[in-house]
């Protein structure tokens, strides 16, 4: 298993997916809606690309399929839930830390306050 | 429910675009997700969103499946990466990243189009109209007016006539033979006798039908270089004394009369009671001489070829000039040949040289399609101008659109997007717009050609043959597409990406751009003005044309034509008797006021011009005898047609037996008997032994067309010369003309079942048909210029509303400082009107230069007609004010406080 830092920087979409799974397990549509809501509609993903990212994250061992199924969905075999692996949680934290460091740099601050913002 | 099942089935099918292992992993979930999304919208019954979702989903599916295939291909070539940071292996395989970023661009483009739909729709509509409407109009006009002749090398074809002074006449058989045999410049030549009316009966046709026959000599088809659709049109040589009974029929007759039966070849048809064997069927495009149904062989007897027959001029001649021989050379040679004839035939020498006899040669192309070059140039110029306006519009909207997005682009650039990347994104976006616009344009053109002709008067010729002109369509698509792509990218085309950021934001650059955009609007207004002036001039000319006095009354008149076969009506008496019976029987129809026979009716396209002499005035002729149109008319013709009899009396039955009589019109009276009355004087035609006393003067009638002044007119009595091919006019108070026509048809069938009526129609419709082409010109020009006006108005509106929205804060400040709403409205209006006025000034200058090319199409209207110019300027200013008023009002209704805070 690689150190979490070796996975960063993450693609923004991948990071958003990991974020969406930090609180609870979600199925595909749930992830899409969560991303839409948390970014106030700034980022919309289409289904195909969502699953392409999920697949990438699964291959890297950051996300895994959950065997658990909610009662309401018990009738549907195909609705699968995804959850963060331990490694995934660590990578997400590492990425957040990395971004945080960048944002807190004085120069970044000046950029954000400067003209043209 | 059905639509849901269908959408899901489609989706399932499209899922196959993904690689199999991806599908196996996620196919079911994708399906489920699609269902979830749809279910929500179905519950809310939001059909529009549903439609949008379907569309978006399929587009997304397309792009992401392509991307997945690309990356799965990459995976199979490279060892599986052990980490997911994509930025690193993007550099390891540039090709695929290029592909997926293009796909990303495309997705982004679609999103951005959807996010600013108004300007995107405006661009699409402008492109669609600029490409679609423009190429449709062009195709219609090209086919109707300028269709290339269906002949082999048509520019080498010439028509040959005789002339007496300036009056062009037909040829006699010996004249034709002279020209054919003595010429060094002609490769082959043929004589034509046309049009002849025959009654076609027999075979499948039960009732007789009138057909137009042209008799042609054996070289005719070879001279023109035309091919038959069926069979082989070989006619016997013209010198063979025995006329062979063979016929070639037109494609149209073959289809309408014989259901395109290929077995028709070799069978016989009956013309005026005689049998003819069908040799060939011509191609459908071949229609020469115009509206010929059947071609028969033309042969000459020895008598007809003798010098004594030279006075009988009834032939047209068409020939193919040798390669590289100019028309002038042919004409010069023909004059020499004609001069030779005068010396060769002493009996006619004096008469011929006195009357200025000579040769007249013209190009067949010119004769058939008229002044093609002018019309084509006017049309192409119009297409180019409308296209120019459309491009101005596209440029304008796109520049405004990109300017509005400068913030977004600057952001992307500062987030690290390279200049190349941004350029590529803009390029993809504008390509998508251009492609969509072109597609819409094509669809519009297709739709217009499929359903448009319904709106064009059906009597415009060849409408059924209109096909989309590919050259013009491609050209407009190229220009429109190029324009969209260039102008959409313009702001990003200059400087580095840092400069790009600055360009986007600097006030200087945006001022420069808005100057350019103002210039574009000025250009649009100018071009629209030119086109409107063109349409205005043609419209005014048409109006003048319609209000000219034709010299007869078309109200309540119905006319028809019929041909009496020689077999049954061999002599004058038989014809005279029949025609008297016919007029009486028509007169007995209720509501009918009067009926009269004539050789032709005004404006029916027939023409017969000849020279005559005034007894006692021959010495004043000086080689130019009086000439005029000669028409044969029956008793009561002038009363029936509503033509005024100014002096003397109409023809009546006395003229059949009494002294020979003639009637002249006011023009002839004024020109040839100036200051005196022609009544009581006598005229003669070929021989002084047979003279005609003038018994009346009647009003001048427009015989050829409303626009042509025509010639002096001479009338002879149908009682004296009962015509075998004749027209009959019925004047009635009956308002139901259809019913009247039915009774007329019945009466004729009862009296003579073997004589079919043709061209049964109201005189009013003949009048209307005579102006089909001028009306068509007006309609074409009006369509183009309305298009131009609309586009220019959209351009002005777009410019002003963009400038208002850009200056929201400024306007807010002004209002806060005390400017009234009226001040604001005035300011915006002034800005719009200033541009319009500059555009008008430029346009008027352009129009003064360009409209003289229209003068050939104008009737009694100067190409610089001031009232038209003034009217057009007023219309433009009004439309411009309207276009400017909407943004002005929006500016005036801004809330000052909110407007200031916009920044």
Tab-separated table of N, CA and C in Angstrom, chain A residues 2 5-11 14 18 27-30 32-33 36 44-62 65 76 78-82 91 116, chain B residues 11-12 18 21-22 24-26 28-33 35-37 39-40 56 60-61 63-65 67-69 71-72 74-75 81-90 107 111 505:
chain	number	residue	atom	x	y	z
A	2	UNK	N	0.502	2.170	-0.873
A	2	UNK	CA	1.338	3.367	-0.992
A	2	UNK	C	0.955	4.380	0.073
A	5	UNK	N	0.211	10.327	0.421
A	5	UNK	CA	0.740	11.478	-0.315
A	5	UNK	C	1.060	11.124	-1.768
A	6	UNK	N	1.308	9.824	-2.005
A	6	UNK	CA	1.619	9.441	-3.379
A	6	UNK	C	0.418	9.517	-4.313
A	7	UNK	N	-0.759	9.589	-3.730
A	7	UNK	CA	-1.964	9.695	-4.572
A	7	UNK	C	-2.313	11.123	-4.929
A	8	UNK	N	-1.742	12.057	-4.164
A	8	UNK	CA	-2.131	13.455	-4.424
A	8	UNK	C	-1.136	14.081	-5.405
A	9	UNK	N	-1.455	15.193	-6.113
A	9	UNK	CA	-2.777	15.829	-6.085
A	9	UNK	C	-3.849	14.987	-6.788
A	10	UNK	N	-5.079	15.104	-6.314
A	10	UNK	CA	-6.204	14.366	-6.893
A	10	UNK	C	-6.859	15.213	-7.977
A	11	UNK	N	-7.483	14.524	-8.907
A	11	UNK	CA	-8.335	15.260	-9.848
A	11	UNK	C	-9.484	15.857	-9.040
A	14	UNK	N	-12.386	13.555	-8.598
A	14	UNK	CA	-12.123	12.438	-7.692
A	14	UNK	C	-12.239	12.887	-6.234
A	18	UNK	N	-14.753	11.543	-3.314
A	18	UNK	CA	-14.307	11.080	-1.995
A	18	UNK	C	-15.023	11.864	-0.901
A	27	UNK	N	-25.186	5.588	-3.193
A	27	UNK	CA	-25.193	4.957	-4.522
A	27	UNK	C	-24.882	6.046	-5.552
A	28	UNK	N	-24.767	5.657	-6.814
A	28	UNK	CA	-24.307	6.566	-7.855
A	28	UNK	C	-25.102	7.869	-7.916
A	29	UNK	N	-26.411	7.744	-7.974
A	29	UNK	CA	-27.257	8.915	-8.088
A	29	UNK	C	-27.083	9.816	-6.873
A	30	UNK	N	-26.930	9.138	-5.684
A	30	UNK	CA	-26.721	9.897	-4.456
A	30	UNK	C	-25.459	10.748	-4.540
A	32	UNK	N	-23.982	11.872	-7.266
A	32	UNK	CA	-24.223	12.959	-8.222
A	32	UNK	C	-24.955	14.112	-7.552
A	33	UNK	N	-26.030	13.766	-6.842
A	33	UNK	CA	-26.837	14.820	-6.214
A	33	UNK	C	-26.045	15.553	-5.156
A	36	UNK	N	-23.672	17.949	-6.739
A	36	UNK	CA	-24.399	19.101	-7.239
A	36	UNK	C	-24.776	20.049	-6.113
A	44	UNK	N	-21.440	19.771	-12.473
A	44	UNK	CA	-22.406	18.704	-12.748
A	44	UNK	C	-21.658	17.614	-13.490
A	45	UNK	N	-21.890	16.408	-13.054
A	45	UNK	CA	-21.199	15.270	-13.655
A	45	UNK	C	-22.221	14.463	-14.410
A	46	UNK	N	-21.806	13.861	-15.527
A	46	UNK	CA	-22.756	12.949	-16.141
A	46	UNK	C	-22.449	11.535	-15.666
A	47	UNK	N	-23.427	10.699	-15.841
A	47	UNK	CA	-23.356	9.367	-15.253
A	47	UNK	C	-22.144	8.586	-15.731
A	48	UNK	N	-21.886	8.649	-17.030
A	48	UNK	CA	-20.780	7.885	-17.593
A	48	UNK	C	-19.466	8.244	-16.933
A	49	UNK	N	-19.222	9.557	-16.806
A	49	UNK	CA	-17.963	9.987	-16.228
A	49	UNK	C	-17.894	9.697	-14.735
A	50	UNK	N	-19.039	9.743	-14.074
A	50	UNK	CA	-19.066	9.387	-12.660
A	50	UNK	C	-18.532	7.973	-12.469
A	51	UNK	N	-19.075	7.059	-13.261
A	51	UNK	CA	-18.655	5.664	-13.073
A	51	UNK	C	-17.234	5.423	-13.538
A	52	UNK	N	-16.806	6.243	-14.522
A	52	UNK	CA	-15.408	6.100	-14.933
A	52	UNK	C	-14.500	6.499	-13.768
A	53	UNK	N	-14.882	7.586	-13.085
A	53	UNK	CA	-14.075	8.004	-11.931
A	53	UNK	C	-14.143	6.963	-10.824
A	54	UNK	N	-15.341	6.468	-10.559
A	54	UNK	CA	-15.496	5.473	-9.498
A	54	UNK	C	-14.614	4.271	-9.785
A	55	UNK	N	-14.618	3.885	-11.054
A	55	UNK	CA	-13.814	2.733	-11.414
A	55	UNK	C	-12.327	2.997	-11.141
A	56	UNK	N	-11.900	4.216	-11.489
A	56	UNK	CA	-10.519	4.586	-11.259
A	56	UNK	C	-10.198	4.549	-9.759
A	57	UNK	N	-11.122	5.100	-8.984
A	57	UNK	CA	-10.905	5.140	-7.532
A	57	UNK	C	-10.908	3.735	-6.943
A	58	UNK	N	-11.748	2.860	-7.515
A	58	UNK	CA	-11.794	1.484	-7.013
A	58	UNK	C	-10.497	0.764	-7.330
A	59	UNK	N	-10.007	0.965	-8.582
A	59	UNK	CA	-8.751	0.323	-8.970
A	59	UNK	C	-7.626	0.757	-8.043
A	60	UNK	N	-7.664	2.037	-7.664
A	60	UNK	CA	-6.610	2.557	-6.798
A	60	UNK	C	-6.837	2.166	-5.342
A	61	UNK	N	-7.977	1.545	-5.085
A	61	UNK	CA	-8.252	1.074	-3.735
A	61	UNK	C	-8.731	2.153	-2.785
A	62	UNK	N	-9.237	3.237	-3.298
A	62	UNK	CA	-9.722	4.315	-2.426
A	62	UNK	C	-11.206	4.182	-2.129
A	65	UNK	N	-16.993	-1.199	-3.072
A	65	UNK	CA	-18.422	-1.462	-3.109
A	65	UNK	C	-18.874	-1.944	-1.750
A	76	UNK	N	-34.153	-4.119	-5.516
A	76	UNK	CA	-33.386	-3.928	-6.736
A	76	UNK	C	-31.950	-4.377	-6.582
A	78	UNK	N	-29.652	-4.128	-8.632
A	78	UNK	CA	-28.622	-3.384	-9.334
A	78	UNK	C	-28.147	-2.140	-8.590
A	79	UNK	N	-28.924	-1.713	-7.585
A	79	UNK	CA	-28.520	-0.486	-6.905
A	79	UNK	C	-27.415	-0.799	-5.903
A	80	UNK	N	-26.236	-0.326	-6.204
A	80	UNK	CA	-25.098	-0.641	-5.360
A	80	UNK	C	-24.648	0.607	-4.619
A	81	UNK	N	-24.120	0.345	-3.409
A	81	UNK	CA	-23.609	1.451	-2.611
A	81	UNK	C	-22.102	1.450	-2.585
A	82	UNK	N	-21.537	2.657	-2.471
A	82	UNK	CA	-20.074	2.768	-2.433
A	82	UNK	C	-19.681	3.397	-1.111
A	91	UNK	N	-6.322	9.376	1.971
A	91	UNK	CA	-5.951	10.164	0.788
A	91	UNK	C	-6.765	11.457	0.746
A	116	UNK	N	-8.749	42.352	-10.019
A	116	UNK	CA	-9.195	41.320	-10.964
A	116	UNK	C	-9.938	40.195	-10.299
B	11	UNK	N	-31.554	3.955	-24.417
B	11	UNK	CA	-30.418	4.121	-23.531
B	11	UNK	C	-29.654	2.810	-23.392
B	12	UNK	N	-30.423	1.728	-23.215
B	12	UNK	CA	-29.788	0.419	-23.058
B	12	UNK	C	-28.955	0.097	-24.302
B	18	UNK	N	-20.059	1.560	-24.604
B	18	UNK	CA	-18.969	1.378	-23.646
B	18	UNK	C	-18.281	0.036	-23.894
B	21	UNK	N	-16.223	-4.687	-20.548
B	21	UNK	CA	-15.955	-4.893	-19.120
B	21	UNK	C	-16.492	-3.736	-18.281
B	22	UNK	N	-16.508	-2.532	-18.865
B	22	UNK	CA	-17.088	-1.387	-18.178
B	22	UNK	C	-18.601	-1.571	-18.037
B	24	UNK	N	-20.217	-4.384	-18.031
B	24	UNK	CA	-20.530	-5.434	-17.067
B	24	UNK	C	-20.475	-4.896	-15.642
B	25	UNK	N	-19.472	-4.046	-15.417
B	25	UNK	CA	-19.303	-3.494	-14.078
B	25	UNK	C	-20.436	-2.545	-13.707
B	26	UNK	N	-20.762	-1.601	-14.626
B	26	UNK	CA	-21.637	-0.489	-14.234
B	26	UNK	C	-22.930	-0.354	-15.039
B	28	UNK	N	-25.768	-1.925	-15.284
B	28	UNK	CA	-27.022	-1.954	-14.540
B	28	UNK	C	-27.215	-0.679	-13.750
B	29	UNK	N	-26.142	-0.215	-13.140
B	29	UNK	CA	-26.263	0.993	-12.324
B	29	UNK	C	-26.566	2.212	-13.167
B	30	UNK	N	-25.886	2.302	-14.331
B	30	UNK	CA	-26.140	3.431	-15.223
B	30	UNK	C	-27.617	3.479	-15.614
B	31	UNK	N	-28.121	2.284	-15.916
B	31	UNK	CA	-29.516	2.162	-16.310
B	31	UNK	C	-30.410	2.674	-15.176
B	32	UNK	N	-30.075	2.224	-13.980
B	32	UNK	CA	-30.862	2.581	-12.800
B	32	UNK	C	-30.830	4.101	-12.570
B	33	UNK	N	-29.640	4.669	-12.756
B	33	UNK	CA	-29.473	6.093	-12.530
B	33	UNK	C	-30.303	6.905	-13.518
B	35	UNK	N	-32.975	5.914	-14.930
B	35	UNK	CA	-34.361	5.766	-14.514
B	35	UNK	C	-34.692	6.729	-13.373
B	36	UNK	N	-33.785	6.780	-12.398
B	36	UNK	CA	-34.019	7.668	-11.253
B	36	UNK	C	-34.246	9.103	-11.704
B	37	UNK	N	-33.347	9.551	-12.571
B	37	UNK	CA	-33.436	10.938	-13.031
B	37	UNK	C	-34.743	11.196	-13.759
B	39	UNK	N	-37.493	9.475	-13.535
B	39	UNK	CA	-38.650	9.291	-12.659
B	39	UNK	C	-38.993	10.591	-11.957
B	40	UNK	N	-37.964	11.276	-11.507
B	40	UNK	CA	-38.181	12.528	-10.785
B	40	UNK	C	-38.920	13.531	-11.692
B	56	UNK	N	-29.387	15.478	-23.338
B	56	UNK	CA	-28.092	15.656	-22.704
B	56	UNK	C	-27.467	14.301	-22.389
B	60	UNK	N	-23.867	13.052	-23.599
B	60	UNK	CA	-22.850	12.741	-22.611
B	60	UNK	C	-22.381	11.304	-22.741
B	61	UNK	N	-23.359	10.461	-22.973
B	61	UNK	CA	-23.039	9.052	-23.112
B	61	UNK	C	-22.090	8.848	-24.283
B	63	UNK	N	-19.932	11.010	-25.558
B	63	UNK	CA	-18.563	11.476	-25.308
B	63	UNK	C	-17.867	10.614	-24.269
B	64	UNK	N	-18.573	10.257	-23.199
B	64	UNK	CA	-17.858	9.527	-22.150
B	64	UNK	C	-17.558	8.105	-22.597
B	65	UNK	N	-18.385	7.538	-23.456
B	65	UNK	CA	-18.077	6.177	-23.913
B	65	UNK	C	-16.858	6.215	-24.816
B	67	UNK	N	-14.435	8.355	-24.552
B	67	UNK	CA	-13.291	8.556	-23.661
B	67	UNK	C	-12.917	7.247	-22.980
B	68	UNK	N	-13.937	6.496	-22.563
B	68	UNK	CA	-13.669	5.242	-21.866
B	68	UNK	C	-12.992	4.242	-22.801
B	69	UNK	N	-13.467	4.231	-24.038
B	69	UNK	CA	-12.833	3.326	-25.002
B	69	UNK	C	-11.384	3.716	-25.205
B	71	UNK	N	-9.440	5.262	-23.082
B	71	UNK	CA	-8.562	4.944	-21.943
B	71	UNK	C	-8.446	3.438	-21.744
B	72	UNK	N	-9.459	2.676	-22.164
B	72	UNK	CA	-9.309	1.220	-22.012
B	72	UNK	C	-8.300	0.705	-23.040
B	74	UNK	N	-5.767	2.472	-23.948
B	74	UNK	CA	-4.498	2.876	-23.385
B	74	UNK	C	-4.053	1.873	-22.311
B	75	UNK	N	-5.036	1.446	-21.500
B	75	UNK	CA	-4.718	0.495	-20.442
B	75	UNK	C	-4.154	-0.802	-21.011
B	81	UNK	N	-1.341	1.513	-14.227
B	81	UNK	CA	-0.690	2.487	-13.349
B	81	UNK	C	-1.000	2.131	-11.905
B	82	UNK	N	-0.024	2.369	-11.070
B	82	UNK	CA	-0.285	1.982	-9.681
B	82	UNK	C	-0.752	3.165	-8.844
B	83	UNK	N	-0.924	4.281	-9.441
B	83	UNK	CA	-1.599	5.355	-8.706
B	83	UNK	C	-2.493	6.109	-9.684
B	84	UNK	N	-3.318	6.924	-9.153
B	84	UNK	CA	-4.373	7.470	-9.997
B	84	UNK	C	-4.144	8.906	-10.419
B	85	UNK	N	-3.058	9.504	-9.940
B	85	UNK	CA	-2.878	10.907	-10.285
B	85	UNK	C	-2.750	11.052	-11.797
B	86	UNK	N	-3.775	11.582	-12.399
B	86	UNK	CA	-3.882	11.532	-13.853
B	86	UNK	C	-2.955	12.522	-14.527
B	87	UNK	N	-2.627	13.621	-13.830
B	87	UNK	CA	-1.832	14.638	-14.503
B	87	UNK	C	-0.514	14.056	-14.987
B	88	UNK	N	-0.016	13.056	-14.277
B	88	UNK	CA	1.277	12.518	-14.683
B	88	UNK	C	1.169	11.626	-15.898
B	89	UNK	N	0.170	10.757	-15.914
B	89	UNK	CA	0.181	9.931	-17.135
B	89	UNK	C	-0.508	10.601	-18.329
B	90	UNK	N	-1.064	11.745	-18.108
B	90	UNK	CA	-1.503	12.506	-19.283
B	90	UNK	C	-0.311	12.867	-20.149
B	107	UNK	N	-18.096	18.881	-24.890
B	107	UNK	CA	-19.083	18.884	-23.812
B	107	UNK	C	-19.235	20.278	-23.246
B	111	UNK	N	-22.463	22.817	-23.153
B	111	UNK	CA	-22.933	23.422	-21.920
B	111	UNK	C	-22.981	24.933	-22.057
B	505	UNK	N	-9.892	42.441	-20.240
B	505	UNK	CA	-10.353	43.351	-19.202
B	505	UNK	C	-10.115	44.817	-19.536
